[in-house]
Amino acid sequence: MKWTFFHKLGSPKWFYDISGRWLPWFAAASVLLLAVGSVWGLFFAPQDYQQGNSFRIIYIHVPAAFVAQSCYIMLAVAGVVSLVWRMKLADVALKCAAPIGAWMTFVALLTGAIWGKPTWGTYWVWDARLTSMLILLFLYFGVIALGQAISNRDTAAKATAVLAIVGTVNIPIIKYSVNWWNTLHQPATFKLTEKPAMPVEMWLPLLLMVLGFYALFTVSLFMRMRLEVLQREHKTRWVREALEKMS
Amino acid sequence: MHPQRKKRLILVLLVLLGVGVAVALALGALRQNINLFYTPTEIASGVAPQDARIRAGGMVVAGSLKRSADSLDVVFDVTDGAEQVTITYSGILPDLFREGQGIVALGRLNEDRVLVADEVLAKHDEEYMPPEVAQALDKVEHMKVDGVYTPPAN
């Protein structure tokens, strides 16, 4: 097996170059997907037979929740790479992704609360799905705070990597909370093995929104990571050259 | 793989496995407490505590909803297919409350095993569809069970 790709990831300069080339494409894709998806979802998708128009918040809620959980898995993978292979770029990715994931979790919780009031009759209930999602938010806060609290960069990276890895236990709990316990939150509409419990004119705009959210996540992650790489490598020649080229 | 990296990877995986087992055991021990509500079967068999505030959940039995003429009082039955529990409530029901719909009510059981609720929440399922599709499906359903059709409340 060729490991060249993996080893190249260890080079901050290589990441800086390649992410600079990909960034405009991801930015364009996210603008396009989010614009088409939100207009389609909010204005043209049919309303739900029970919830009427209030179900349309699904077009924000579900993509935000997907990205929030995927982002945490990404943190854990970066944590493993950081602990086992001591790759500096993995530390950068872990540090830069955590605030984005926290915001996504917050958006998912907030839209869920707004959605819950007209449909369930309450903003919040301590059921397993909502609580485990709140724990995810606190895990993100923990990762961010731990990274900020330790001034030595390597120690901070190690500590946040361990917390990120340990916290992944929560991800299957979020996923299966609606199946393992009886909750107010309904089970998943989208399953890998079955057809979605939703007609195509409803889930197609949702798919666009999900892809758009992932593209938006990638754009903001790349932008944050590029800045962090420049700051960390500011003494190297390639950074000075890159900065000169910019100005 | 470099032996030292291999050792670190195994260590990381062991830590994850250990934490996973610990959390699984904790959740297993707390199983009943994590459930949001008791089912009518659990209430009938006495699993649910008699004099504490509990949540009961189930499907609203079709035709069981009785509204008071001059107040917001309502009485209805919920079922999980096996047992039924009667719930009384005074207040505004959520928009999604209807017969055949899942609900969760928070309140106390009285001596007659009637749940006196002070909060009623509506559950909805994971199915979404346009109103026309729902009506079409409804029609098909009525043809199947010819004659025993009860018009939906509200």
XYZ file of N, CA, C and O in Angstrom, chain A residues 3 7 46-51 55 58 80 83-86 115 117-122 124-128 162 165-169 173 179-189 191 197-199 201-202, chain B residues 1 4-6 8-10 12-13 15-16 19-20 23-24 27 30-32 34-39 42 55 94-98 101 103-104 119-134:
408
model
N 1.759 4.900 0.975
C 1.470 5.802 2.080
C 1.880 7.230 1.747
O 1.884 8.085 2.623
N 1.698 10.568 4.080
C 2.896 11.259 4.556
C 2.928 12.720 4.101
O 3.415 13.581 4.827
N -43.385 20.389 -0.843
C -44.752 20.373 -0.294
C -44.723 20.426 1.231
O -43.727 20.046 1.849
N -45.816 20.908 1.830
C -45.860 20.904 3.284
C -46.231 19.521 3.796
O -46.679 18.681 3.048
N -45.988 19.317 5.094
C -46.250 18.012 5.681
C -47.733 17.893 6.013
O -48.391 18.877 6.327
N -48.259 16.645 5.954
C -49.701 16.464 6.166
C -50.098 16.725 7.607
O -51.248 17.047 7.882
N -49.147 16.571 8.566
C -49.508 16.811 9.962
C -48.961 18.138 10.476
O -49.645 18.871 11.169
N -47.709 18.425 10.143
C -47.048 19.582 10.752
C -47.171 20.846 9.914
O -46.754 21.917 10.354
N -42.650 21.999 9.524
C -41.648 20.941 9.322
C -40.468 21.440 8.501
O -39.421 20.800 8.481
N -36.695 21.425 9.211
C -35.883 20.225 9.002
C -34.730 20.528 8.050
O -33.659 19.927 8.164
N -6.565 10.468 16.978
C -5.803 9.221 16.853
C -4.546 9.467 16.020
O -3.442 9.056 16.406
N -2.062 11.352 18.134
C -1.414 10.593 19.213
C -0.484 9.517 18.667
O 0.598 9.295 19.202
N -0.918 8.834 17.610
C -0.164 7.672 17.137
C 0.950 8.088 16.186
O 2.081 7.635 16.300
N 0.635 8.966 15.232
C 1.630 9.330 14.212
C 2.306 10.674 14.484
O 3.153 11.080 13.725
N 1.852 11.373 15.533
C 2.452 12.658 15.897
C 2.472 13.627 14.714
O 3.494 14.248 14.423
N -38.469 24.048 16.680
C -39.358 23.079 16.035
C -40.232 22.374 17.069
O -41.392 22.054 16.819
N -41.533 23.389 19.905
C -42.655 24.119 20.503
C -43.958 23.923 19.723
O -44.951 23.516 20.310
N -44.006 24.180 18.406
C -45.285 23.993 17.725
C -45.684 22.530 17.537
O -46.877 22.235 17.467
N -44.728 21.610 17.439
C -45.128 20.233 17.166
C -45.340 19.430 18.450
O -46.405 18.866 18.660
N -44.340 19.392 19.314
C -44.479 18.597 20.544
C -45.260 19.351 21.617
O -45.897 18.751 22.473
N -45.108 20.686 21.624
C -45.723 21.477 22.693
C -44.724 21.915 23.734
O -45.103 22.442 24.773
N -43.412 21.695 23.509
C -42.406 22.133 24.474
C -41.109 22.447 23.740
O -40.828 21.883 22.691
N -38.100 22.047 25.224
C -37.053 21.133 25.695
C -37.678 20.033 26.528
O -38.618 20.260 27.273
N -37.143 18.846 26.381
C -37.543 17.738 27.237
C -36.279 16.906 27.437
O -35.433 16.830 26.554
N -36.151 16.309 28.641
C -34.898 15.584 28.923
C -34.997 14.166 28.400
O -34.888 13.215 29.155
N -35.230 14.009 27.120
C -35.228 12.646 26.604
C -33.820 12.297 26.110
O -32.923 13.145 26.057
N -33.612 11.031 25.779
C -32.242 10.549 25.543
C -31.587 11.252 24.355
O -30.408 11.592 24.394
N -7.010 13.095 23.491
C -7.577 12.046 24.351
C -9.054 12.311 24.611
O -9.898 11.417 24.489
N -11.125 11.538 21.554
C -11.268 10.095 21.304
C -12.263 9.486 22.279
O -13.174 8.746 21.890
N -12.109 9.817 23.555
C -12.998 9.244 24.570
C -14.450 9.666 24.312
O -15.384 8.877 24.464
N -14.631 10.909 23.866
C -15.978 11.433 23.649
C -16.741 10.768 22.525
O -17.963 10.864 22.474
N -16.051 10.060 21.616
C -16.777 9.420 20.507
C -17.756 8.378 21.000
O -18.647 7.983 20.258
N -17.598 7.915 22.235
C -18.561 6.964 22.790
C -19.971 7.542 22.702
O -20.957 6.815 22.541
N -24.398 6.673 20.903
C -25.515 6.884 21.837
C -26.510 7.871 21.233
O -27.722 7.666 21.297
N -33.754 4.488 19.384
C -34.137 3.083 19.275
C -33.994 2.358 20.607
O -34.780 1.464 20.914
N -32.972 2.728 21.393
C -32.707 2.010 22.639
C -33.692 2.391 23.737
O -34.054 1.574 24.573
N -34.104 3.640 23.779
C -35.008 4.092 24.838
C -36.257 4.672 24.202
O -36.257 5.020 23.029
N -37.335 4.792 24.994
C -38.462 5.515 24.430
C -38.259 7.006 24.691
O -37.961 7.443 25.785
N -38.365 7.761 23.612
C -38.043 9.180 23.632
C -39.189 9.958 23.023
O -40.068 9.378 22.380
N -39.151 11.276 23.200
C -40.138 12.110 22.520
C -39.718 12.324 21.070
O -40.543 12.429 20.172
N -38.413 12.368 20.853
C -37.891 12.545 19.493
C -38.223 11.302 18.669
O -38.078 10.184 19.138
N -38.651 11.521 17.426
C -39.014 10.383 16.575
C -37.765 9.660 16.074
O -36.689 10.249 16.068
N -37.892 8.396 15.654
C -36.724 7.688 15.096
C -36.267 8.320 13.782
O -36.922 9.203 13.239
N -35.131 7.843 13.293
C -34.528 8.448 12.106
C -35.414 8.268 10.877
O -35.992 7.200 10.668
N -35.527 9.343 10.073
C -36.259 9.262 8.815
C -35.386 8.609 7.743
O -35.880 7.929 6.856
N -32.425 6.020 6.801
C -31.600 4.889 7.235
C -30.828 4.397 6.032
O -31.278 4.523 4.893
N -38.327 7.675 4.775
C -39.759 7.758 5.073
C -40.271 9.141 4.690
O -40.866 9.846 5.490
N -40.012 9.520 3.461
C -40.261 10.877 3.008
C -40.267 10.822 1.475
O -39.420 10.138 0.897
N -41.200 11.506 0.809
C -41.176 11.451 -0.660
C -39.989 12.227 -1.239
O -39.402 13.071 -0.567
N -39.680 14.578 -3.391
C -39.727 16.049 -3.511
C -39.443 16.738 -2.186
O -39.197 17.931 -2.132
N -39.476 15.958 -1.101
C -39.090 16.520 0.192
C -37.616 16.262 0.497
O -36.943 17.124 1.055
N 4.036 -1.103 10.045
C 3.938 0.077 10.911
C 5.058 0.071 11.943
O 5.464 -0.987 12.413
N 6.584 1.359 17.679
C 6.143 2.287 18.724
C 4.774 2.879 18.396
O 3.923 3.043 19.283
N 4.557 3.178 17.102
C 3.239 3.695 16.690
C 2.169 2.645 16.904
O 1.057 2.943 17.324
N 2.552 1.384 16.587
C 1.600 0.299 16.756
C 1.184 0.215 18.217
O 0.003 0.066 18.537
N 1.210 2.601 20.436
C 0.352 3.747 20.781
C -1.059 3.558 20.248
O -2.043 3.858 20.923
N -1.149 3.029 18.996
C -2.475 2.815 18.398
C -3.272 1.816 19.229
O -4.461 2.035 19.519
N -2.605 0.713 19.624
C -3.289 -0.299 20.433
C -3.730 0.304 21.762
O -4.855 0.076 22.227
N -4.463 3.459 22.397
C -5.602 4.348 22.149
C -6.878 3.532 21.994
O -7.921 3.841 22.579
N -6.800 2.439 21.220
C -7.989 1.619 20.996
C -8.447 0.954 22.293
O -9.646 0.839 22.542
N -8.063 2.169 25.332
C -8.711 3.210 26.140
C -10.149 3.404 25.667
O -11.097 3.439 26.462
N -10.325 3.490 24.333
C -11.660 3.698 23.771
C -12.574 2.527 24.141
O -13.729 2.717 24.526
N -13.510 2.763 27.899
C -14.523 3.791 28.145
C -15.870 3.338 27.592
O -16.909 3.525 28.235
N -15.840 2.720 26.427
C -17.082 2.236 25.817
C -17.790 1.237 26.710
O -18.994 1.333 26.951
N -19.252 3.010 29.828
C -20.468 3.767 29.530
C -21.627 2.824 29.263
O -22.754 3.043 29.720
N -21.347 1.718 28.541
C -22.415 0.759 28.242
C -22.977 0.183 29.532
O -24.195 0.057 29.691
N -25.069 2.886 31.302
C -26.355 3.110 30.642
C -27.286 1.925 30.862
O -28.488 2.082 31.035
N -28.788 2.254 34.186
C -29.735 3.375 34.283
C -30.886 3.234 33.291
O -31.632 4.178 33.081
N -30.992 2.068 32.684
C -31.891 1.895 31.553
C -33.265 2.533 31.774
O -33.728 3.327 30.977
N -33.907 2.172 32.897
C -35.267 2.648 33.119
C -35.302 4.163 33.325
O -36.231 4.830 32.927
N -33.468 6.376 31.930
C -33.255 7.147 30.710
C -34.522 7.174 29.868
O -34.752 8.108 29.128
N -35.354 6.118 30.011
C -36.607 6.142 29.269
C -37.401 7.379 29.660
O -37.492 7.722 30.837
N -37.964 8.040 28.646
C -38.672 9.288 28.945
C -40.003 9.005 29.618
O -40.449 9.769 30.451
N -40.645 7.894 29.258
C -41.996 7.667 29.787
C -42.236 6.177 30.058
O -41.492 5.320 29.587
N -43.259 5.923 30.875
C -43.707 4.553 31.111
C -44.794 4.213 30.101
O -45.622 5.050 29.754
N -44.783 2.977 29.629
C -45.841 2.545 28.714
C -47.048 2.112 29.541
O -46.913 1.796 30.729
N -46.482 -1.018 31.522
C -45.668 -0.858 32.735
C -46.496 -0.255 33.870
O -46.312 -0.614 35.037
N -44.101 10.176 33.684
C -44.585 10.419 32.334
C -45.178 9.126 31.809
O -44.596 8.057 31.993
N -51.390 20.307 22.457
C -50.548 20.716 21.326
C -51.251 20.469 19.989
O -52.155 19.650 19.897
N -50.787 21.207 18.972
C -51.442 21.136 17.664
C -51.503 19.725 17.109
O -52.450 19.353 16.430
N -50.455 18.954 17.393
C -50.386 17.620 16.783
C -51.198 16.590 17.549
O -51.239 15.441 17.163
N -51.837 17.020 18.675
C -52.630 16.056 19.435
C -53.839 15.647 18.620
O -54.614 16.478 18.177
N -53.950 14.363 18.364
C -55.168 13.850 17.736
C -55.265 12.366 18.023
O -54.297 11.749 18.451
N -52.597 9.389 17.505
C -51.268 9.985 17.565
C -50.590 9.608 18.881
O -51.259 9.435 19.898
N -48.595 10.336 22.256
C -48.438 11.481 23.161
C -47.654 11.053 24.403
O -47.547 9.871 24.693
N -47.128 12.030 25.109
C -46.469 11.788 26.398
C -47.081 12.764 27.393
O -47.120 13.962 27.150
N -49.068 18.267 31.972
C -48.403 18.610 30.715
C -48.652 17.477 29.730
O -48.509 16.305 30.073
N -49.066 17.820 28.534
C -49.255 16.818 27.486
C -48.424 17.233 26.282
O -48.544 18.354 25.790
N -47.531 16.338 25.850
C -46.692 16.601 24.673
C -47.078 15.630 23.569
O -47.401 14.477 23.836
N -47.032 16.117 22.334
C -47.370 15.252 21.205
C -46.097 14.676 20.610
O -45.094 15.363 20.471
N -46.129 13.410 20.298
C -45.029 12.794 19.545
C -45.430 12.815 18.079
O -46.606 12.808 17.750
N -44.434 12.854 17.204
C -44.798 12.575 15.812
C -43.827 11.546 15.275
O -42.743 11.375 15.814
N -44.242 10.840 14.227
C -43.376 9.764 13.752
C -42.411 10.311 12.713
O -42.376 11.510 12.429
N -41.586 9.403 12.164
C -40.515 9.836 11.272
C -40.996 9.967 9.834
O -40.205 10.212 8.939
N -42.330 9.780 9.612
C -42.822 9.849 8.238
C -43.265 11.274 7.910
O -43.953 11.911 8.676
N -42.846 11.718 6.763
C -43.299 13.023 6.286
C -43.928 12.792 4.928
O -43.437 11.986 4.142
N -45.027 13.452 4.651
C -45.615 13.356 3.306
C -46.514 14.551 3.055
O -47.016 15.174 3.995
N -46.714 14.875 1.764
C -47.617 15.978 1.451
C -49.046 15.599 1.800
O -49.384 14.413 1.799
N -49.926 16.594 2.087
C -51.303 16.295 2.503
C -52.062 15.443 1.492
O -52.829 14.558 1.880
N -51.805 15.682 0.196
C -52.549 14.929 -0.821
C -52.236 13.446 -0.732
O -53.117 12.593 -0.860
N -50.962 13.144 -0.499
C -50.559 11.737 -0.390
C -51.221 11.094 0.817
O -51.726 9.973 0.756
N -51.229 11.856 1.941
C -51.841 11.330 3.162
C -53.320 11.027 2.926
O -53.831 9.993 3.359
